[in-house]
Amino acid sequence: MDNKNYDRIKIAGLGISGIYLYRRLKNAGFDVRAFDPKKRGYYIPCGYATNEFNISRYMSNINIDFSDYVLSRADDITFSGNKFDGRTLKSSGLCTFDKNRLEENAAAGIPMSPIRQEEGDLIIDATGISRAYIGPSAGDLQYRTLEYLTTYSDYKDFYFYFLPGGRGYFWSFPLGREFHIGVGSLSSEDFSLVRKYRKIKIATRNIRMSPLFKNMGKENIIGIGEAIGTVSPITGEGIVPSLESAEILFNCLKTGDVTGILEEYRKLINQRFGYYNKLASVVMNIQRGNIMRPRNLVAVKDIKKTINEFGIKLEIMPFLKHFLS
């Protein structure tokens, strides 16, 4: 990326990070355009859980009061697995929220037109799992999910069940009077954990479970959010990390000189989220049966860090028994 001059910024994809970046750029006086192919009423496939305190800071930057969208705040959080009984943890901000309504309101009034790559444009790829503009990358680990919106769950508060062999996890999160139940796994056989429930709505998707920080852009294209893999390989949380990636890029763009911007952005992303590479390595080692690798033990602090950032107060040893026993 060696062109210092660009006429406009075009954001492809208006999920939460694309909307956020659009608003930040527009409010700062940039010529910014956007497009998203989703139809009105589209039900977003998402766990709908995040850290209320962390996301609120970003939403306030675009004049959104996040508390207006909170559906349920965690009290007890149960972690369970095939090698340990349920452990009750406490919340440090974990909540669910109405992401569909928030994104609809935040995107209201944004004029949209199809993205055409023209000379002088800077394209922001916020297309998530598809990486529609950056393109595919080697080493792209993805899980398949099956997710239901339902009126009933066996678990009344926030519940996680870690699947054998590190192949994924099942979750049940309250959404006000309803529940979001899902499983993300390398094996579709685990979908039976969800299919026993009666569904109001159904969603399925791939979720990126490894960072792609070596392939974050090309020429005049830069990615944000799940397009570059800002998703915790342990918790699957990508909402706040994706917003943070958008804020990092926004601050890079404010310098007004795009010479070397991709390299600077990559450096800052790696400073903040480079430990995701360690977490992805731990998960892959577990899946391969290499549980006692020294690097797995070295990553204990990073495991605790990513779970704490999700809004969960974690005692690390009971959690590790699932993987180390």
Short mmCIF file of C-alpha atoms in Angstrom, two decimals:
data_model
loop_
_atom_site.label_atom_id
_atom_site.label_comp_id
_atom_site.label_asym_id
_atom_site.label_seq_id
_atom_site.Cartn_x
_atom_site.Cartn_y
_atom_site.Cartn_z
CA MET A 1 0.00 0.00 0.00
CA ASP A 2 2.09 2.91 -1.27
CA ASN A 3 -0.46 5.48 -2.42
CA LYS A 4 -0.64 8.49 -0.08
CA ASN A 5 -3.79 9.82 -1.69
CA TYR A 6 -7.23 8.27 -1.68
CA ASP A 7 -10.52 9.88 -2.60
CA ARG A 8 -12.83 7.91 -0.37
CA ILE A 9 -13.10 4.99 2.02
CA LYS A 10 -15.55 2.23 1.19
CA ILE A 11 -16.67 -0.21 3.87
CA ALA A 12 -17.91 -3.58 2.66
CA GLY A 13 -20.07 -5.15 5.36
CA LEU A 14 -22.16 -3.46 8.03
CA GLY A 15 -21.96 -5.79 10.96
CA ILE A 16 -21.18 -4.19 14.26
CA SER A 17 -17.53 -3.40 13.45
CA GLY A 18 -18.33 -2.06 9.96
CA ILE A 19 -21.06 0.21 11.32
CA TYR A 20 -18.80 1.38 14.12
CA LEU A 21 -15.95 2.26 11.75
CA TYR A 22 -18.34 4.03 9.38
CA ARG A 23 -19.69 6.21 12.19
CA ARG A 24 -16.24 6.99 13.54
CA LEU A 25 -14.92 7.97 10.11
CA LYS A 26 -18.02 9.95 9.13
CA ASN A 27 -18.00 11.90 12.38
CA ALA A 28 -14.32 12.70 11.81
CA GLY A 29 -15.07 14.19 8.37
CA PHE A 30 -13.92 11.38 6.09
CA ASP A 31 -15.60 10.71 2.75
CA VAL A 32 -16.86 7.24 3.53
CA ARG A 33 -19.30 4.95 1.73
CA ALA A 34 -20.74 1.58 2.75
CA PHE A 35 -22.68 -1.42 1.53
CA ASP A 36 -24.20 -4.49 3.12
CA PRO A 37 -26.24 -7.15 1.31
CA LYS A 38 -28.31 -8.25 4.33
CA LYS A 39 -32.05 -7.83 3.94
CA ARG A 40 -34.16 -6.07 6.53
CA GLY A 41 -35.21 -8.47 9.27
CA TYR A 42 -32.23 -10.77 8.78
CA TYR A 43 -31.62 -12.76 11.99
CA ILE A 44 -27.95 -12.41 12.83
CA PRO A 45 -26.22 -15.70 13.71
CA CYS A 46 -24.37 -14.80 16.88
CA GLY A 47 -24.08 -15.88 20.50
CA TYR A 48 -25.35 -12.41 21.54
CA ALA A 49 -23.02 -12.45 24.56
CA THR A 50 -20.28 -9.94 25.34
CA ASN A 51 -18.73 -7.89 28.12
CA GLU A 52 -21.12 -5.04 28.90
CA PHE A 53 -18.46 -2.76 30.34
CA ASN A 54 -16.06 -3.16 27.43
CA ILE A 55 -18.61 -2.77 24.64
CA SER A 56 -20.23 0.24 26.31
CA ARG A 57 -17.03 2.24 25.89
CA TYR A 58 -17.08 1.71 22.14
CA MET A 59 -20.79 2.33 21.73
CA SER A 60 -20.50 5.66 23.55
CA ASN A 61 -18.06 6.76 20.81
CA ILE A 62 -20.95 6.60 18.31
CA ASN A 63 -23.59 7.99 20.70
CA ILE A 64 -25.27 4.71 21.56
CA ASP A 65 -26.29 3.89 25.12
CA PHE A 66 -25.56 0.18 25.22
CA SER A 67 -27.65 -0.36 28.35
CA ASP A 68 -30.77 0.22 26.20
CA TYR A 69 -30.03 -3.05 24.40
CA VAL A 70 -29.08 -5.38 27.27
CA LEU A 71 -31.37 -8.42 27.52
CA SER A 72 -29.83 -10.41 30.38
CA ARG A 73 -26.96 -9.83 32.78
CA ALA A 74 -25.09 -12.88 34.04
CA ASP A 75 -25.17 -13.81 37.69
CA ASP A 76 -24.06 -17.42 37.88
CA ILE A 77 -22.04 -18.79 34.98
CA THR A 78 -21.58 -22.54 34.72
CA PHE A 79 -18.53 -24.08 33.04
CA SER A 80 -18.81 -27.81 32.49
CA GLY A 81 -17.07 -30.48 30.44
CA ASN A 82 -16.70 -34.17 29.87
CA LYS A 83 -13.96 -34.41 32.54
CA PHE A 84 -15.25 -32.03 35.18
CA ASP A 85 -18.58 -31.30 36.81
CA GLY A 86 -20.18 -27.90 36.46
CA ARG A 87 -18.24 -25.10 38.12
CA THR A 88 -20.09 -21.94 39.05
CA LEU A 89 -18.25 -18.74 38.18
CA LYS A 90 -19.17 -15.12 38.72
CA SER A 91 -19.65 -12.40 36.15
CA SER A 92 -17.42 -9.40 35.61
CA GLY A 93 -19.69 -7.94 32.94
CA LEU A 94 -21.01 -10.85 30.85
CA CYS A 95 -24.39 -10.08 29.30
CA THR A 96 -26.53 -10.75 26.27
CA PHE A 97 -27.97 -7.98 24.13
CA ASP A 98 -30.33 -7.36 21.23
CA LYS A 99 -27.70 -7.22 18.51
CA ASN A 100 -30.29 -7.23 15.75
CA ARG A 101 -31.97 -4.07 17.04
CA LEU A 102 -28.69 -2.37 17.91
CA GLU A 103 -27.25 -2.90 14.44
CA GLU A 104 -30.49 -1.84 12.77
CA ASN A 105 -30.62 1.39 14.77
CA ALA A 106 -26.90 2.11 14.43
CA ALA A 107 -27.03 1.63 10.65
CA ALA A 108 -30.17 3.74 10.17
CA GLY A 109 -29.59 6.53 7.70
CA ILE A 110 -26.38 5.13 6.22
CA PRO A 111 -26.72 5.48 2.42
CA MET A 112 -25.65 2.31 0.68
CA SER A 113 -24.49 1.48 -2.80
CA PRO A 114 -22.59 -1.52 -4.17
CA ILE A 115 -18.83 -1.41 -3.59
CA ARG A 116 -16.90 -0.85 -6.80
CA GLN A 117 -13.13 -0.75 -6.53
CA GLU A 118 -11.97 2.44 -8.20
CA GLU A 119 -8.61 4.15 -8.31
CA GLY A 120 -8.07 6.20 -5.18
CA ASP A 121 -10.40 4.10 -3.03
CA LEU A 122 -9.48 2.46 0.25
CA ILE A 123 -11.61 -0.67 0.72
CA ILE A 124 -12.34 -1.92 4.22
CA ASP A 125 -13.24 -5.61 4.25
CA ALA A 126 -15.72 -6.04 7.10
CA THR A 127 -17.39 -9.06 5.50
CA GLY A 128 -16.50 -11.42 8.33
CA ILE A 129 -16.07 -15.10 7.60
CA SER A 130 -16.22 -14.67 3.81
CA ARG A 131 -13.26 -12.25 3.49
CA ALA A 132 -14.97 -11.23 0.26
CA TYR A 133 -12.35 -8.65 -0.72
CA ILE A 134 -9.15 -9.84 0.97
CA GLY A 135 -9.69 -13.38 -0.21
CA PRO A 136 -8.98 -16.80 1.34
CA SER A 137 -5.98 -17.51 3.54
CA ALA A 138 -4.01 -20.61 4.45
CA GLY A 139 -4.40 -21.83 8.03
CA ASP A 140 -8.00 -20.65 8.31
CA LEU A 141 -9.46 -22.79 11.11
CA GLN A 142 -13.26 -22.65 11.19
CA TYR A 143 -15.94 -24.31 13.29
CA ARG A 144 -19.48 -24.92 12.10
CA THR A 145 -22.27 -23.76 14.38
CA LEU A 146 -25.94 -24.61 14.82
CA GLU A 147 -27.90 -22.03 16.81
CA TYR A 148 -31.52 -21.87 17.98
CA LEU A 149 -33.63 -19.12 19.44
CA THR A 150 -35.98 -20.92 21.82
CA THR A 151 -38.34 -20.30 24.71
CA TYR A 152 -36.86 -23.03 26.90
CA SER A 153 -33.45 -24.17 28.09
CA ASP A 154 -32.36 -26.73 30.65
CA TYR A 155 -30.08 -23.99 32.00
CA LYS A 156 -31.55 -20.78 33.36
CA ASP A 157 -28.37 -18.72 33.51
CA PHE A 158 -25.25 -18.68 31.33
CA TYR A 159 -23.98 -22.18 30.61
CA PHE A 160 -20.91 -23.51 28.74
CA TYR A 161 -20.12 -27.17 28.06
CA PHE A 162 -16.67 -27.87 26.60
CA LEU A 163 -16.71 -30.79 24.19
CA PRO A 164 -14.22 -33.69 24.38
CA GLY A 165 -10.88 -33.31 22.65
CA GLY A 166 -11.10 -29.53 22.41
CA ARG A 167 -13.36 -29.77 19.37
CA GLY A 168 -15.71 -26.96 20.44
CA TYR A 169 -18.38 -26.10 22.98
CA PHE A 170 -22.11 -25.95 23.59
CA TRP A 171 -23.69 -22.85 25.10
CA SER A 172 -27.01 -21.67 26.47
CA PHE A 173 -27.49 -17.95 27.10
CA PRO A 174 -30.67 -16.22 28.33
CA LEU A 175 -32.07 -13.50 26.05
CA GLY A 176 -34.61 -11.87 28.34
CA ARG A 177 -37.53 -14.33 28.30
CA GLU A 178 -35.97 -16.44 25.56
CA PHE A 179 -32.73 -18.34 25.13
CA HIS A 180 -30.00 -18.56 22.55
CA ILE A 181 -28.68 -22.12 22.39
CA GLY A 182 -25.88 -23.22 20.14
CA VAL A 183 -22.92 -25.45 19.51
CA GLY A 184 -19.75 -24.72 17.60
CA SER A 185 -17.75 -27.80 16.71
CA LEU A 186 -15.51 -29.57 14.26
CA SER A 187 -18.10 -32.38 14.22
CA SER A 188 -21.70 -32.00 13.06
CA GLU A 189 -22.61 -34.93 15.33
CA ASP A 190 -22.50 -32.46 18.23
CA PHE A 191 -25.46 -30.60 16.72
CA SER A 192 -27.70 -33.12 18.49
CA LEU A 193 -27.12 -31.11 21.68
CA VAL A 194 -29.12 -28.29 20.09
CA ARG A 195 -31.64 -30.22 18.00
CA LYS A 196 -33.48 -31.56 21.05
CA TYR A 197 -34.90 -28.06 21.66
CA ARG A 198 -37.93 -26.54 19.93
CA LYS A 199 -36.78 -23.62 17.84
CA ILE A 200 -38.34 -20.25 17.17
CA LYS A 201 -35.55 -19.33 14.78
CA ILE A 202 -32.55 -21.22 13.47
CA ALA A 203 -29.18 -20.01 12.27
CA THR A 204 -26.04 -21.75 11.11
CA ARG A 205 -22.68 -20.34 10.15
CA ASN A 206 -18.95 -20.84 10.23
CA ILE A 207 -16.95 -19.07 12.89
CA ARG A 208 -13.27 -18.25 12.46
CA MET A 209 -11.24 -19.74 15.32
CA SER A 210 -7.69 -18.77 14.37
CA PRO A 211 -6.18 -15.33 13.73
CA LEU A 212 -5.14 -14.41 10.20
CA PHE A 213 -2.88 -11.52 11.14
CA LYS A 214 -0.32 -12.33 8.45
CA ASN A 215 -2.96 -11.83 5.77
CA MET A 216 -4.92 -8.76 6.86
CA GLY A 217 -5.05 -6.95 3.54
CA LYS A 218 -3.49 -6.30 0.17
CA GLU A 219 -2.87 -3.28 -2.04
CA ASN A 220 -5.73 -0.89 -1.19
CA ILE A 221 -7.77 -3.38 0.91
CA ILE A 222 -7.63 -3.74 4.70
CA GLY A 223 -9.70 -6.07 6.87
CA ILE A 224 -11.26 -5.61 10.27
CA GLY A 225 -13.05 -7.89 12.72
CA GLU A 226 -13.68 -11.51 11.94
CA ALA A 227 -12.28 -10.99 8.43
CA ILE A 228 -8.83 -10.90 10.06
CA GLY A 229 -9.63 -13.33 12.88
CA THR A 230 -10.21 -11.14 15.92
CA VAL A 231 -12.17 -13.94 17.58
CA SER A 232 -10.94 -15.60 20.77
CA PRO A 233 -10.06 -19.24 20.01
CA ILE A 234 -11.11 -20.14 23.56
CA THR A 235 -14.42 -18.30 24.08
CA GLY A 236 -15.49 -17.58 20.50
CA GLU A 237 -16.06 -13.94 21.51
CA GLY A 238 -15.52 -11.65 18.54
CA ILE A 239 -17.78 -8.66 19.20
CA VAL A 240 -15.58 -6.45 21.36
CA PRO A 241 -12.32 -7.58 19.70
CA SER A 242 -13.78 -6.66 16.30
CA LEU A 243 -14.80 -3.22 17.57
CA GLU A 244 -11.32 -2.77 18.96
CA SER A 245 -9.78 -3.67 15.60
CA ALA A 246 -11.99 -1.04 13.94
CA GLU A 247 -10.89 1.56 16.50
CA ILE A 248 -7.23 0.69 15.90
CA LEU A 249 -7.69 1.16 12.14
CA PHE A 250 -9.60 4.41 12.69
CA ASN A 251 -6.70 5.82 14.69
CA CYS A 252 -4.27 4.75 11.97
CA LEU A 253 -6.38 6.48 9.32
CA LYS A 254 -6.53 9.69 11.32
CA THR A 255 -2.84 10.25 10.62
CA GLY A 256 -3.87 11.22 7.07
CA ASP A 257 -1.05 9.29 5.40
CA VAL A 258 -1.76 5.77 4.16
CA THR A 259 1.87 5.05 3.34
CA GLY A 260 2.66 1.94 5.33
CA ILE A 261 -0.74 1.98 7.03
CA LEU A 262 -1.29 -1.75 6.58
CA GLU A 263 2.06 -2.50 8.21
CA GLU A 264 1.33 -0.13 11.11
CA TYR A 265 -2.15 -1.57 11.54
CA ARG A 266 -0.78 -5.12 11.49
CA LYS A 267 1.82 -4.20 14.11
CA LEU A 268 -0.81 -2.73 16.44
CA ILE A 269 -3.20 -5.65 15.95
CA ASN A 270 -0.42 -8.09 16.81
CA GLN A 271 0.52 -6.08 19.89
CA ARG A 272 -3.06 -6.29 21.13
CA PHE A 273 -4.22 -9.69 19.86
CA GLY A 274 -1.02 -11.58 19.10
CA TYR A 275 -1.71 -13.85 22.05
CA TYR A 276 -4.65 -15.29 20.06
CA ASN A 277 -1.99 -17.20 18.09
CA LYS A 278 -0.91 -18.88 21.33
CA LEU A 279 -4.52 -19.73 22.18
CA ALA A 280 -5.15 -21.20 18.73
CA SER A 281 -1.99 -23.29 19.11
CA VAL A 282 -3.21 -24.61 22.47
CA VAL A 283 -6.56 -25.63 20.98
CA MET A 284 -4.89 -27.40 18.04
CA ASN A 285 -2.48 -29.20 20.37
CA ILE A 286 -5.40 -30.46 22.43
CA GLN A 287 -7.23 -31.63 19.32
CA ARG A 288 -4.11 -33.56 18.28
CA GLY A 289 -3.73 -35.13 21.70
CA ASN A 290 -0.61 -33.12 22.55
CA ILE A 291 -2.06 -31.93 25.83
CA MET A 292 1.10 -31.66 27.93
CA ARG A 293 3.09 -29.53 25.53
CA PRO A 294 5.04 -26.88 27.51
CA ARG A 295 3.55 -24.12 25.39
CA ASN A 296 0.08 -25.16 26.57
CA LEU A 297 1.10 -24.57 30.17
CA VAL A 298 2.83 -21.29 29.30
CA ALA A 299 -0.47 -20.08 27.80
CA VAL A 300 -2.42 -20.45 31.06
CA LYS A 301 -2.27 -16.71 31.76
CA ASP A 302 -3.51 -15.99 28.25
CA ILE A 303 -6.42 -18.40 28.68
CA LYS A 304 -7.40 -16.62 31.87
CA LYS A 305 -7.00 -13.25 30.16
CA THR A 306 -9.35 -14.02 27.27
CA ILE A 307 -12.02 -15.47 29.58
CA ASN A 308 -11.78 -12.49 31.92
CA GLU A 309 -12.11 -10.11 28.97
CA PHE A 310 -15.32 -11.92 28.03
CA GLY A 311 -16.73 -10.85 31.40
CA ILE A 312 -16.13 -14.00 33.46
CA LYS A 313 -14.16 -14.25 36.70
CA LEU A 314 -12.16 -17.42 36.19
CA GLU A 315 -10.35 -19.75 38.55
CA ILE A 316 -8.00 -21.37 36.11
CA MET A 317 -7.27 -24.78 37.69
CA PRO A 318 -10.78 -26.33 37.55
CA PHE A 319 -11.02 -25.19 33.95
CA LEU A 320 -7.69 -26.77 33.05
CA LYS A 321 -8.69 -30.15 34.53
CA HIS A 322 -10.97 -30.60 31.51
CA PHE A 323 -7.96 -30.55 29.23
CA LEU A 324 -5.10 -31.84 31.38
CA SER A 325 -6.66 -34.86 33.11
#
